[in-house]
Amino acid sequence: MPYWSDYGKERTVEAGTLVRGMFACVLPGVISFLCGFYCVLHAWLNAWSEMLKFGDRLFYEVPHKYS
């Protein structure tokens, strides 16, 4: 990781270098956040709801015919 290879060494930090470093870390952070969001709130909770017989597909099932 080129942005963290010089971590801890004293040097002057310029504004452009700081901004480039922040933008280089934004994309991996957003991808990690979206993957975590999908894994926890979609896959994990949907798996538990299916195991507990409270899945989404049961919500849309028509239980009775009234005619």
Short mmCIF file of C-alpha atoms in Angstrom, two decimals:
data_model
loop_
_atom_site.label_atom_id
_atom_site.label_comp_id
_atom_site.label_asym_id
_atom_site.label_seq_id
_atom_site.Cartn_x
_atom_site.Cartn_y
_atom_site.Cartn_z
CA MET A 1 0.00 0.00 0.00
CA PRO A 2 1.90 3.03 -1.20
CA TYR A 3 0.08 5.58 0.94
CA TRP A 4 0.89 3.81 4.21
CA SER A 5 4.44 2.63 3.42
CA ASP A 6 5.99 5.80 4.87
CA TYR A 7 3.78 5.90 7.96
CA GLY A 8 5.55 7.23 11.02
CA LYS A 9 8.38 8.97 9.18
CA GLU A 10 8.64 12.68 9.72
CA ARG A 11 8.09 14.72 6.60
CA THR A 12 6.17 17.78 5.53
CA VAL A 13 2.63 17.12 4.43
CA GLU A 14 1.25 19.15 1.58
CA ALA A 15 -2.44 19.73 1.02
CA GLY A 16 -2.44 17.98 -2.36
CA THR A 17 -0.78 14.89 -0.92
CA LEU A 18 -3.29 14.80 1.92
CA VAL A 19 -6.27 15.13 -0.43
CA ARG A 20 -4.92 12.45 -2.79
CA GLY A 21 -4.37 10.14 0.17
CA MET A 22 -7.90 10.68 1.43
CA PHE A 23 -9.44 10.05 -1.99
CA ALA A 24 -7.34 6.90 -2.37
CA CYS A 25 -8.85 5.55 0.85
CA VAL A 26 -12.46 6.54 0.07
CA LEU A 27 -13.17 3.93 -2.61
CA PRO A 28 -12.02 0.89 -0.57
CA GLY A 29 -13.95 2.25 2.41
CA VAL A 30 -17.17 2.66 0.42
CA ILE A 31 -16.81 -0.81 -1.10
CA SER A 32 -16.23 -2.30 2.35
CA PHE A 33 -19.25 -0.46 3.73
CA LEU A 34 -21.53 -1.65 0.91
CA CYS A 35 -20.32 -5.25 1.23
CA GLY A 36 -20.88 -5.13 4.98
CA PHE A 37 -24.31 -3.61 4.50
CA TYR A 38 -25.27 -6.37 2.07
CA CYS A 39 -23.85 -9.17 4.22
CA VAL A 40 -25.46 -8.05 7.47
CA LEU A 41 -28.73 -6.44 6.52
CA HIS A 42 -29.64 -8.56 3.53
CA ALA A 43 -28.03 -11.98 3.61
CA TRP A 44 -27.69 -12.57 7.36
CA LEU A 45 -31.08 -11.22 8.41
CA ASN A 46 -32.84 -12.91 5.49
CA ALA A 47 -31.23 -16.24 6.39
CA TRP A 48 -32.41 -15.93 10.00
CA SER A 49 -35.92 -14.96 8.94
CA GLU A 50 -36.13 -18.00 6.66
CA MET A 51 -34.88 -20.29 9.44
CA LEU A 52 -37.44 -18.86 11.84
CA LYS A 53 -40.24 -19.28 9.26
CA PHE A 54 -40.77 -15.53 8.94
CA GLY A 55 -39.44 -15.01 5.43
CA ASP A 56 -40.55 -12.39 2.93
CA ARG A 57 -42.12 -14.93 0.63
CA LEU A 58 -44.66 -15.87 3.32
CA PHE A 59 -45.70 -12.23 3.55
CA TYR A 60 -46.76 -12.14 -0.10
CA GLU A 61 -48.54 -15.51 -0.03
CA VAL A 62 -52.36 -15.31 -0.20
CA PRO A 63 -53.61 -17.25 2.86
CA HIS A 64 -57.36 -17.32 2.10
CA LYS A 65 -59.78 -16.97 -0.74
CA TYR A 66 -62.84 -15.01 0.30
CA SER A 67 -65.08 -15.90 -2.66
#
